[in-house]
Amino acid sequence: MKILGIESSCDETAASVVEDGRRVLSNIIATSLEEHKLYGGVVPEIASRRHAESISGVVKEALGQASCTLDDIDAIAVTYAPGLIGALLVGVNFAKSLALSANIPLVPVHHIRGHIASNYISGDVEPPFLCLIVSGGHSHIVAVKDYTEFEIIGNTRDDAAGEALDKAGRTMGLEYPGGVSIDRLSPSGNENAFKFPKPRVSGSEYDFSFSGLKTSVLNTINNSRQKGEEINIADLAASFQKGVCDCLITNLEKAAVDFNYKKIVIAGAVTANSKLRSEAQKMCRRHGWSLYLPELKYCGDNGAMIASQGYYEFIQGVRASESLNAYATMPIDKCYKTD
Ligand code: KG4
Ligand code: ZN
Protein backbone atom coordinates (compact mmCIF):
# COMPACT_ATOMS: atom_id res chain seq x y z
CA MET A 1 0.00 0.00 0.00
CA LYS A 2 1.46 3.37 -1.03
CA ILE A 3 0.68 6.53 0.95
CA LEU A 4 1.53 10.06 -0.16
CA GLY A 5 2.35 12.15 2.94
CA ILE A 6 2.09 15.95 2.95
CA GLU A 7 3.51 18.15 5.74
CA SER A 8 3.34 21.95 6.08
CA SER A 9 2.91 22.68 9.80
CA CYS A 10 5.86 25.05 10.21
CA ASP A 11 8.63 26.14 7.81
CA GLU A 12 9.13 22.90 5.86
CA THR A 13 7.00 22.06 2.83
CA ALA A 14 7.42 18.32 2.54
CA ALA A 15 6.01 15.36 0.63
CA SER A 16 6.92 11.69 0.50
CA VAL A 17 5.68 8.33 -0.74
CA VAL A 18 5.97 5.49 1.78
CA GLU A 19 5.10 1.86 1.14
CA ASP A 20 3.34 -0.20 3.83
CA GLY A 21 4.14 2.38 6.49
CA ARG A 22 7.86 1.60 6.56
CA ARG A 23 9.62 1.76 3.17
CA VAL A 24 10.43 5.32 2.05
CA LEU A 25 10.25 5.61 -1.75
CA SER A 26 10.80 9.38 -1.84
CA ASN A 27 11.30 12.23 0.60
CA ILE A 28 11.28 15.83 -0.66
CA ILE A 29 11.66 18.85 1.63
CA ALA A 30 11.66 22.57 0.76
CA THR A 31 12.41 24.87 3.67
CA SER A 32 12.08 28.62 4.25
CA LEU A 33 14.42 28.47 7.28
CA GLU A 34 17.05 30.80 5.79
CA GLU A 35 14.47 33.61 5.44
CA HIS A 36 13.29 33.20 9.05
CA LYS A 37 16.87 33.45 10.34
CA LEU A 38 16.77 37.17 9.49
CA TYR A 39 13.98 37.61 12.07
CA GLY A 40 15.30 35.23 14.75
CA GLY A 41 12.28 32.93 14.48
CA VAL A 42 9.62 31.61 12.13
CA VAL A 43 7.47 34.38 10.63
CA PRO A 44 4.07 32.71 10.05
CA GLU A 45 3.03 34.70 6.99
CA ILE A 46 6.35 34.09 5.23
CA ALA A 47 6.06 30.36 5.99
CA SER A 48 2.50 30.23 4.55
CA ARG A 49 3.49 32.07 1.37
CA ARG A 50 6.47 29.78 0.78
CA HIS A 51 4.24 26.73 1.28
CA ALA A 52 1.80 28.08 -1.31
CA GLU A 53 4.66 28.57 -3.78
CA SER A 54 6.38 25.23 -3.17
CA ILE A 55 3.70 22.67 -2.47
CA SER A 56 2.76 21.65 -6.04
CA GLY A 57 6.39 21.22 -7.07
CA VAL A 58 7.31 19.33 -3.89
CA VAL A 59 4.41 16.86 -4.30
CA LYS A 60 5.17 16.36 -8.00
CA GLU A 61 8.82 15.68 -7.18
CA ALA A 62 7.90 13.21 -4.42
CA LEU A 63 5.68 11.25 -6.83
CA GLY A 64 8.37 11.38 -9.54
CA GLN A 65 11.19 10.23 -7.25
CA ALA A 66 9.01 7.30 -6.16
CA SER A 67 8.28 6.52 -9.85
CA CYS A 68 4.56 6.89 -9.08
CA THR A 69 1.57 8.70 -10.49
CA LEU A 70 -1.52 9.49 -8.44
CA ASP A 71 -3.03 6.25 -9.82
CA ASP A 72 -0.53 4.28 -7.73
CA ILE A 73 -1.40 6.11 -4.49
CA ASP A 74 -3.81 4.33 -2.10
CA ALA A 75 -4.30 7.25 0.30
CA ILE A 76 -3.11 10.80 0.94
CA ALA A 77 -2.04 11.61 4.51
CA VAL A 78 -1.83 15.23 5.57
CA THR A 79 -0.79 17.02 8.76
CA TYR A 80 -3.88 18.84 10.06
CA ALA A 81 -2.68 19.74 13.61
CA PRO A 82 -0.90 21.10 15.59
CA GLY A 83 1.14 23.90 14.01
CA LEU A 84 0.95 27.36 12.48
CA ILE A 85 -2.61 27.69 11.26
CA GLY A 86 -1.89 29.48 7.96
CA ALA A 87 0.91 27.03 7.19
CA LEU A 88 -1.24 23.99 7.98
CA LEU A 89 -4.13 25.29 5.85
CA VAL A 90 -1.95 25.30 2.72
CA GLY A 91 -1.17 21.58 3.11
CA VAL A 92 -4.69 20.63 4.19
CA ASN A 93 -6.37 22.42 1.28
CA PHE A 94 -3.88 21.11 -1.26
CA ALA A 95 -4.33 17.53 0.01
CA LYS A 96 -8.13 17.88 0.05
CA SER A 97 -8.23 19.11 -3.54
CA LEU A 98 -5.85 16.38 -4.71
CA ALA A 99 -7.83 13.67 -2.92
CA LEU A 100 -11.13 14.95 -4.28
CA SER A 101 -9.96 15.36 -7.88
CA ALA A 102 -8.22 11.96 -8.01
CA ASN A 103 -10.83 10.20 -5.85
CA ILE A 104 -8.24 9.01 -3.30
CA PRO A 105 -9.04 8.61 0.44
CA LEU A 106 -7.67 11.38 2.68
CA VAL A 107 -6.22 10.65 6.13
CA PRO A 108 -5.70 13.41 8.72
CA VAL A 109 -2.44 13.04 10.69
CA HIS A 110 -1.43 14.63 13.99
CA HIS A 111 2.04 16.17 13.54
CA ILE A 112 3.47 14.75 16.78
CA ARG A 113 2.15 11.27 16.00
CA GLY A 114 4.10 11.73 12.76
CA HIS A 115 7.30 12.55 14.67
CA ILE A 116 6.87 9.28 16.61
CA ALA A 117 6.43 7.43 13.29
CA SER A 118 9.82 8.77 12.11
CA ASN A 119 11.09 5.79 14.15
CA TYR A 120 9.02 3.31 12.08
CA ILE A 121 10.82 4.41 8.91
CA SER A 122 14.21 4.44 10.67
CA GLY A 123 14.06 0.95 12.21
CA ASP A 124 11.91 -1.98 13.21
CA VAL A 125 10.37 -0.70 16.45
CA GLU A 126 6.73 -1.52 17.14
CA PRO A 127 4.42 -0.35 19.95
CA PRO A 128 4.02 -0.63 22.88
CA PHE A 129 6.87 1.66 24.01
CA LEU A 130 7.57 4.78 26.04
CA CYS A 131 8.32 7.85 23.94
CA LEU A 132 9.99 11.15 24.76
CA ILE A 133 8.87 13.78 22.25
CA VAL A 134 11.05 16.85 22.01
CA SER A 135 10.49 19.45 19.31
CA GLY A 136 10.18 23.20 18.89
CA GLY A 137 6.60 23.17 20.13
CA HIS A 138 6.36 20.04 22.29
CA SER A 139 7.96 18.22 25.20
CA HIS A 140 5.99 15.15 26.17
CA ILE A 141 6.43 11.74 27.66
CA VAL A 142 3.86 9.52 26.00
CA ALA A 143 2.98 5.86 26.43
CA VAL A 144 2.49 4.61 22.87
CA LYS A 145 0.19 1.65 23.49
CA ASP A 146 -0.52 1.01 19.84
CA TYR A 147 0.03 2.83 16.53
CA THR A 148 -3.03 5.00 17.14
CA GLU A 149 -3.36 4.75 20.93
CA PHE A 150 -1.49 7.22 23.14
CA GLU A 151 -1.49 8.20 26.80
CA ILE A 152 0.21 11.41 27.92
CA ILE A 153 2.34 10.80 31.03
CA GLY A 154 4.31 14.04 31.17
CA ASN A 155 4.02 17.45 29.56
CA THR A 156 5.80 20.79 29.69
CA ARG A 157 4.38 23.43 32.03
CA ASP A 158 5.87 26.29 30.00
CA ASP A 159 8.34 26.21 27.10
CA ALA A 160 9.04 23.18 24.96
CA ALA A 161 12.67 21.95 25.01
CA GLY A 162 13.38 23.24 21.48
CA GLU A 163 11.71 26.56 22.25
CA ALA A 164 13.85 26.97 25.41
CA LEU A 165 17.02 26.14 23.44
CA ASP A 166 16.02 28.64 20.73
CA LYS A 167 15.26 31.41 23.25
CA ALA A 168 18.45 30.76 25.24
CA GLY A 169 20.42 30.71 21.98
CA ARG A 170 19.02 34.12 21.10
CA THR A 171 19.95 35.46 24.56
CA MET A 172 23.49 34.19 23.95
CA GLY A 173 23.57 36.00 20.59
CA LEU A 174 23.62 32.77 18.55
CA GLU A 175 22.05 32.21 15.14
CA TYR A 176 18.46 30.87 14.89
CA PRO A 177 17.58 28.11 15.51
CA GLY A 178 19.34 28.27 18.86
CA GLY A 179 18.98 24.51 19.44
CA VAL A 180 21.17 23.78 16.43
CA SER A 181 23.70 26.55 17.30
CA ILE A 182 23.97 25.38 20.93
CA ASP A 183 24.51 21.78 19.80
CA ARG A 184 27.29 22.91 17.44
CA LEU A 185 29.02 25.17 19.97
CA SER A 186 28.78 22.93 23.04
CA PRO A 187 31.64 20.49 22.29
CA SER A 188 34.08 23.42 22.53
CA GLY A 189 32.71 24.48 25.95
CA ASN A 190 32.82 23.13 29.52
CA GLU A 191 29.36 21.83 30.43
CA ASN A 192 30.17 22.05 34.16
CA ALA A 193 31.23 25.71 34.01
CA PHE A 194 27.77 26.98 35.06
CA LYS A 195 25.42 25.22 37.47
CA PHE A 196 21.76 25.79 36.76
CA PRO A 197 19.10 24.90 39.34
CA LYS A 198 17.08 21.77 38.58
CA PRO A 199 13.50 22.94 37.94
CA ARG A 200 10.94 21.77 40.47
CA VAL A 201 7.46 21.13 39.15
CA SER A 202 4.63 20.68 41.60
CA GLY A 203 1.97 18.10 40.74
CA SER A 204 3.10 15.57 38.16
CA GLU A 205 6.63 14.26 38.68
CA TYR A 206 6.92 13.59 34.95
CA ASP A 207 6.19 17.17 33.82
CA PHE A 208 8.90 19.52 32.56
CA SER A 209 9.63 23.19 33.10
CA PHE A 210 12.32 25.02 31.16
CA SER A 211 11.49 28.68 31.79
CA GLY A 212 13.60 28.82 35.00
CA LEU A 213 16.67 27.49 33.15
CA LYS A 214 16.12 30.05 30.41
CA THR A 215 15.90 32.87 32.95
CA SER A 216 19.10 31.62 34.61
CA VAL A 217 20.94 32.10 31.31
CA LEU A 218 19.70 35.68 31.06
CA ASN A 219 20.64 36.38 34.70
CA THR A 220 24.10 34.85 34.24
CA ILE A 221 24.75 37.07 31.20
CA ASN A 222 23.41 40.21 32.93
CA ASN A 223 25.42 39.57 36.12
CA SER A 224 28.68 39.16 34.25
CA ARG A 225 27.94 42.29 32.16
CA GLN A 226 27.33 44.28 35.34
CA LYS A 227 30.65 43.06 36.75
CA GLY A 228 32.34 43.85 33.43
CA GLU A 229 33.42 40.22 33.11
CA GLU A 230 33.82 38.42 29.80
CA ILE A 231 31.51 35.39 29.52
CA ASN A 232 32.50 32.25 27.66
CA ILE A 233 29.47 31.56 25.45
CA ALA A 234 30.62 28.03 24.57
CA ASP A 235 30.72 27.18 28.32
CA LEU A 236 27.27 28.74 28.78
CA ALA A 237 25.83 26.87 25.77
CA ALA A 238 27.27 23.54 26.92
CA SER A 239 26.03 24.05 30.52
CA PHE A 240 22.54 25.03 29.36
CA GLN A 241 22.34 22.07 26.99
CA LYS A 242 23.40 19.79 29.86
CA GLY A 243 20.66 21.33 32.07
CA VAL A 244 17.96 20.72 29.44
CA CYS A 245 19.13 17.15 28.75
CA ASP A 246 19.31 16.35 32.51
CA CYS A 247 15.65 17.37 32.92
CA LEU A 248 14.54 15.33 29.91
CA ILE A 249 16.49 12.20 30.85
CA THR A 250 15.61 12.33 34.59
CA ASN A 251 11.86 12.38 33.90
CA LEU A 252 12.06 9.83 31.09
CA GLU A 253 14.02 7.44 33.29
CA LYS A 254 11.56 7.85 36.17
CA ALA A 255 8.56 7.25 33.90
CA ALA A 256 10.15 4.16 32.31
CA VAL A 257 10.90 2.64 35.73
CA ASP A 258 7.49 3.52 37.23
CA PHE A 259 5.47 2.31 34.22
CA ASN A 260 7.81 -0.65 33.55
CA TYR A 261 8.77 0.17 29.96
CA LYS A 262 11.96 -1.40 28.60
CA LYS A 263 11.56 -0.09 25.07
CA ILE A 264 12.40 3.63 24.82
CA VAL A 265 11.81 5.79 21.76
CA ILE A 266 12.76 9.44 21.24
CA ALA A 267 11.17 11.60 18.56
CA GLY A 268 11.01 15.23 17.37
CA ALA A 269 13.54 17.64 15.90
CA VAL A 270 15.51 18.03 19.19
CA THR A 271 16.32 14.29 18.90
CA ALA A 272 19.07 15.46 16.51
CA ASN A 273 20.85 16.88 19.59
CA SER A 274 24.10 15.00 20.14
CA LYS A 275 24.09 15.37 23.96
CA LEU A 276 20.50 14.08 24.22
CA ARG A 277 21.30 11.11 21.97
CA SER A 278 24.38 10.16 24.00
CA GLU A 279 22.67 10.63 27.40
CA ALA A 280 19.71 8.50 26.25
CA GLN A 281 22.14 5.79 25.11
CA LYS A 282 23.92 5.85 28.49
CA MET A 283 20.61 5.61 30.38
CA CYS A 284 19.39 2.66 28.30
CA ARG A 285 22.74 0.86 28.62
CA ARG A 286 22.60 1.32 32.42
CA HIS A 287 19.18 -0.36 32.61
CA GLY A 288 19.51 -2.82 29.73
CA TRP A 289 16.64 -1.10 27.89
CA SER A 290 16.35 -0.92 24.07
CA LEU A 291 16.64 2.57 22.61
CA TYR A 292 15.27 3.73 19.26
CA LEU A 293 16.23 7.07 17.74
CA PRO A 294 15.16 8.38 14.34
CA GLU A 295 17.84 8.70 11.65
CA LEU A 296 19.08 12.30 11.57
CA LYS A 297 17.39 12.93 8.20
CA TYR A 298 14.00 12.07 9.75
CA CYS A 299 14.38 14.08 13.01
CA GLY A 300 13.08 17.35 11.54
CA ASP A 301 9.73 17.83 9.83
CA ASN A 302 9.26 15.61 6.78
CA GLY A 303 6.52 14.00 4.71
CA ALA A 304 7.73 10.42 5.23
CA MET A 305 6.82 10.42 8.93
CA ILE A 306 3.33 11.70 8.02
CA ALA A 307 2.90 9.01 5.33
CA SER A 308 4.06 6.36 7.80
CA GLN A 309 1.64 7.40 10.56
CA GLY A 310 -1.01 7.94 7.85
CA TYR A 311 -0.68 4.26 6.88
CA TYR A 312 -1.40 3.11 10.45
CA GLU A 313 -4.32 5.56 10.80
CA PHE A 314 -5.64 4.43 7.37
CA ILE A 315 -5.71 0.73 8.26
CA GLN A 316 -7.57 1.67 11.47
CA GLY A 317 -10.24 3.27 9.25
CA VAL A 318 -9.44 6.92 9.97
CA ARG A 319 -10.65 9.16 7.12
CA ALA A 320 -10.92 12.94 6.80
CA SER A 321 -14.35 14.34 6.14
CA GLU A 322 -14.84 16.88 3.34
CA SER A 323 -14.83 19.61 5.96
CA LEU A 324 -11.35 18.74 7.31
CA ASN A 325 -9.90 21.83 8.96
CA ALA A 326 -6.51 22.76 10.42
CA TYR A 327 -5.95 23.29 14.17
CA ALA A 328 -3.14 25.16 15.90
CA THR A 329 -3.37 22.90 18.95
CA MET A 330 -4.62 19.36 19.38
CA PRO A 331 -3.80 16.81 22.12
CA ILE A 332 -1.97 13.74 20.76
CA ASP A 333 -4.39 11.35 22.45
CA LYS A 334 -7.49 12.87 20.85
CA CYS A 335 -8.88 10.66 18.11
CA TYR A 336 -9.80 12.47 14.87
CA LYS A 337 -13.19 10.68 14.71
CA THR A 338 -14.30 12.33 17.95
CA ASP A 339 -13.53 15.88 16.69
O1 KG4 B 1 9.94 19.67 14.85
P1 KG4 B 1 10.29 21.10 14.62
O2 KG4 B 1 10.76 21.49 13.26
O3 KG4 B 1 9.10 21.97 14.98
C1 KG4 B 1 8.07 21.52 15.75
O4 KG4 B 1 7.35 20.60 15.34
O5 KG4 B 1 7.96 22.07 16.86
O6 KG4 B 1 11.40 21.48 15.71
C2 KG4 B 1 12.33 22.49 15.54
C3 KG4 B 1 13.11 22.59 16.84
C4 KG4 B 1 13.79 23.95 17.02
O7 KG4 B 1 13.48 24.41 18.32
C5 KG4 B 1 15.28 23.62 16.91
O8 KG4 B 1 16.12 24.44 17.68
C6 KG4 B 1 15.32 22.21 17.43
O9 KG4 B 1 14.14 21.62 16.91
N1 KG4 B 1 16.51 21.47 16.98
C7 KG4 B 1 17.54 21.13 17.79
C8 KG4 B 1 18.50 20.48 16.97
N2 KG4 B 1 18.01 20.44 15.70
C9 KG4 B 1 16.79 21.05 15.72
N3 KG4 B 1 17.72 21.32 19.10
C10 KG4 B 1 18.86 20.86 19.64
N4 KG4 B 1 19.83 20.24 18.93
C11 KG4 B 1 19.69 20.01 17.61
N5 KG4 B 1 20.65 19.39 16.93
ZN1 ZN C 1 7.84 19.05 13.99
JSON list of N, CA, C and O in Angstrom, two decimals, residues 13 30 77 113 118 170 176 225 238 244 247 258 287-288 314 338:
[
{"chain": "A", "resi": 13, "resn": "THR", "atom": "N", "xyz": [8.04, 22.60, 3.71]},
{"chain": "A", "resi": 13, "resn": "THR", "atom": "CA", "xyz": [7.00, 22.06, 2.83]},
{"chain": "A", "resi": 13, "resn": "THR", "atom": "C", "xyz": [7.54, 20.71, 2.40]},
{"chain": "A", "resi": 13, "resn": "THR", "atom": "O", "xyz": [8.60, 20.64, 1.78]},
{"chain": "A", "resi": 30, "resn": "ALA", "atom": "N", "xyz": [11.25, 21.19, 1.08]},
{"chain": "A", "resi": 30, "resn": "ALA", "atom": "CA", "xyz": [11.66, 22.57, 0.76]},
{"chain": "A", "resi": 30, "resn": "ALA", "atom": "C", "xyz": [11.52, 23.36, 2.06]},
{"chain": "A", "resi": 30, "resn": "ALA", "atom": "O", "xyz": [10.51, 23.22, 2.76]},
{"chain": "A", "resi": 77, "resn": "ALA", "atom": "N", "xyz": [-2.06, 11.26, 3.07]},
{"chain": "A", "resi": 77, "resn": "ALA", "atom": "CA", "xyz": [-2.04, 11.61, 4.51]},
{"chain": "A", "resi": 77, "resn": "ALA", "atom": "C", "xyz": [-1.55, 13.04, 4.62]},
{"chain": "A", "resi": 77, "resn": "ALA", "atom": "O", "xyz": [-0.58, 13.42, 3.97]},
{"chain": "A", "resi": 113, "resn": "ARG", "atom": "N", "xyz": [2.22, 12.70, 16.30]},
{"chain": "A", "resi": 113, "resn": "ARG", "atom": "CA", "xyz": [2.15, 11.27, 16.00]},
{"chain": "A", "resi": 113, "resn": "ARG", "atom": "C", "xyz": [3.10, 10.95, 14.85]},
{"chain": "A", "resi": 113, "resn": "ARG", "atom": "O", "xyz": [3.74, 9.91, 14.82]},
{"chain": "A", "resi": 118, "resn": "SER", "atom": "N", "xyz": [8.50, 8.66, 12.76]},
{"chain": "A", "resi": 118, "resn": "SER", "atom": "CA", "xyz": [9.82, 8.77, 12.11]},
{"chain": "A", "resi": 118, "resn": "SER", "atom": "C", "xyz": [10.70, 7.59, 12.56]},
{"chain": "A", "resi": 118, "resn": "SER", "atom": "O", "xyz": [11.64, 7.21, 11.87]},
{"chain": "A", "resi": 170, "resn": "ARG", "atom": "N", "xyz": [19.16, 32.71, 21.48]},
{"chain": "A", "resi": 170, "resn": "ARG", "atom": "CA", "xyz": [19.02, 34.12, 21.10]},
{"chain": "A", "resi": 170, "resn": "ARG", "atom": "C", "xyz": [19.64, 35.02, 22.17]},
{"chain": "A", "resi": 170, "resn": "ARG", "atom": "O", "xyz": [20.35, 35.98, 21.86]},
{"chain": "A", "resi": 176, "resn": "TYR", "atom": "N", "xyz": [19.67, 31.70, 14.84]},
{"chain": "A", "resi": 176, "resn": "TYR", "atom": "CA", "xyz": [18.46, 30.87, 14.89]},
{"chain": "A", "resi": 176, "resn": "TYR", "atom": "C", "xyz": [18.62, 29.69, 13.93]},
{"chain": "A", "resi": 176, "resn": "TYR", "atom": "O", "xyz": [19.14, 29.89, 12.84]},
{"chain": "A", "resi": 225, "resn": "ARG", "atom": "N", "xyz": [27.84, 40.97, 32.82]},
{"chain": "A", "resi": 225, "resn": "ARG", "atom": "CA", "xyz": [27.94, 42.29, 32.16]},
{"chain": "A", "resi": 225, "resn": "ARG", "atom": "C", "xyz": [28.12, 43.39, 33.21]},
{"chain": "A", "resi": 225, "resn": "ARG", "atom": "O", "xyz": [28.95, 44.28, 33.06]},
{"chain": "A", "resi": 238, "resn": "ALA", "atom": "N", "xyz": [27.10, 24.95, 26.52]},
{"chain": "A", "resi": 238, "resn": "ALA", "atom": "CA", "xyz": [27.27, 23.54, 26.92]},
{"chain": "A", "resi": 238, "resn": "ALA", "atom": "C", "xyz": [26.56, 23.28, 28.26]},
{"chain": "A", "resi": 238, "resn": "ALA", "atom": "O", "xyz": [25.91, 22.24, 28.44]},
{"chain": "A", "resi": 244, "resn": "VAL", "atom": "N", "xyz": [19.18, 21.14, 30.15]},
{"chain": "A", "resi": 244, "resn": "VAL", "atom": "CA", "xyz": [17.96, 20.72, 29.44]},
{"chain": "A", "resi": 244, "resn": "VAL", "atom": "C", "xyz": [17.94, 19.19, 29.33]},
{"chain": "A", "resi": 244, "resn": "VAL", "atom": "O", "xyz": [16.92, 18.54, 29.62]},
{"chain": "A", "resi": 247, "resn": "CYS", "atom": "N", "xyz": [17.10, 17.37, 32.61]},
{"chain": "A", "resi": 247, "resn": "CYS", "atom": "CA", "xyz": [15.65, 17.37, 32.92]},
{"chain": "A", "resi": 247, "resn": "CYS", "atom": "C", "xyz": [14.93, 16.30, 32.10]},
{"chain": "A", "resi": 247, "resn": "CYS", "atom": "O", "xyz": [14.10, 15.56, 32.63]},
{"chain": "A", "resi": 258, "resn": "ASP", "atom": "N", "xyz": [8.80, 3.58, 36.56]},
{"chain": "A", "resi": 258, "resn": "ASP", "atom": "CA", "xyz": [7.49, 3.52, 37.23]},
{"chain": "A", "resi": 258, "resn": "ASP", "atom": "C", "xyz": [6.45, 2.77, 36.40]},
{"chain": "A", "resi": 258, "resn": "ASP", "atom": "O", "xyz": [5.59, 2.08, 36.94]},
{"chain": "A", "resi": 287, "resn": "HIS", "atom": "N", "xyz": [20.33, 0.46, 32.20]},
{"chain": "A", "resi": 287, "resn": "HIS", "atom": "CA", "xyz": [19.18, -0.36, 32.61]},
{"chain": "A", "resi": 287, "resn": "HIS", "atom": "C", "xyz": [18.99, -1.61, 31.77]},
{"chain": "A", "resi": 287, "resn": "HIS", "atom": "O", "xyz": [18.12, -2.42, 32.05]},
{"chain": "A", "resi": 288, "resn": "GLY", "atom": "N", "xyz": [19.74, -1.71, 30.66]},
{"chain": "A", "resi": 288, "resn": "GLY", "atom": "CA", "xyz": [19.51, -2.82, 29.73]},
{"chain": "A", "resi": 288, "resn": "GLY", "atom": "C", "xyz": [18.24, -2.63, 28.91]},
{"chain": "A", "resi": 288, "resn": "GLY", "atom": "O", "xyz": [17.61, -3.60, 28.49]},
{"chain": "A", "resi": 314, "resn": "PHE", "atom": "N", "xyz": [-4.81, 4.90, 8.49]},
{"chain": "A", "resi": 314, "resn": "PHE", "atom": "CA", "xyz": [-5.64, 4.43, 7.37]},
{"chain": "A", "resi": 314, "resn": "PHE", "atom": "C", "xyz": [-6.16, 3.01, 7.63]},
{"chain": "A", "resi": 314, "resn": "PHE", "atom": "O", "xyz": [-7.34, 2.74, 7.48]},
{"chain": "A", "resi": 338, "resn": "THR", "atom": "N", "xyz": [-13.50, 11.71, 16.90]},
{"chain": "A", "resi": 338, "resn": "THR", "atom": "CA", "xyz": [-14.30, 12.33, 17.95]},
{"chain": "A", "resi": 338, "resn": "THR", "atom": "C", "xyz": [-14.25, 13.87, 17.88]},
{"chain": "A", "resi": 338, "resn": "THR", "atom": "O", "xyz": [-14.74, 14.53, 18.76]}
]
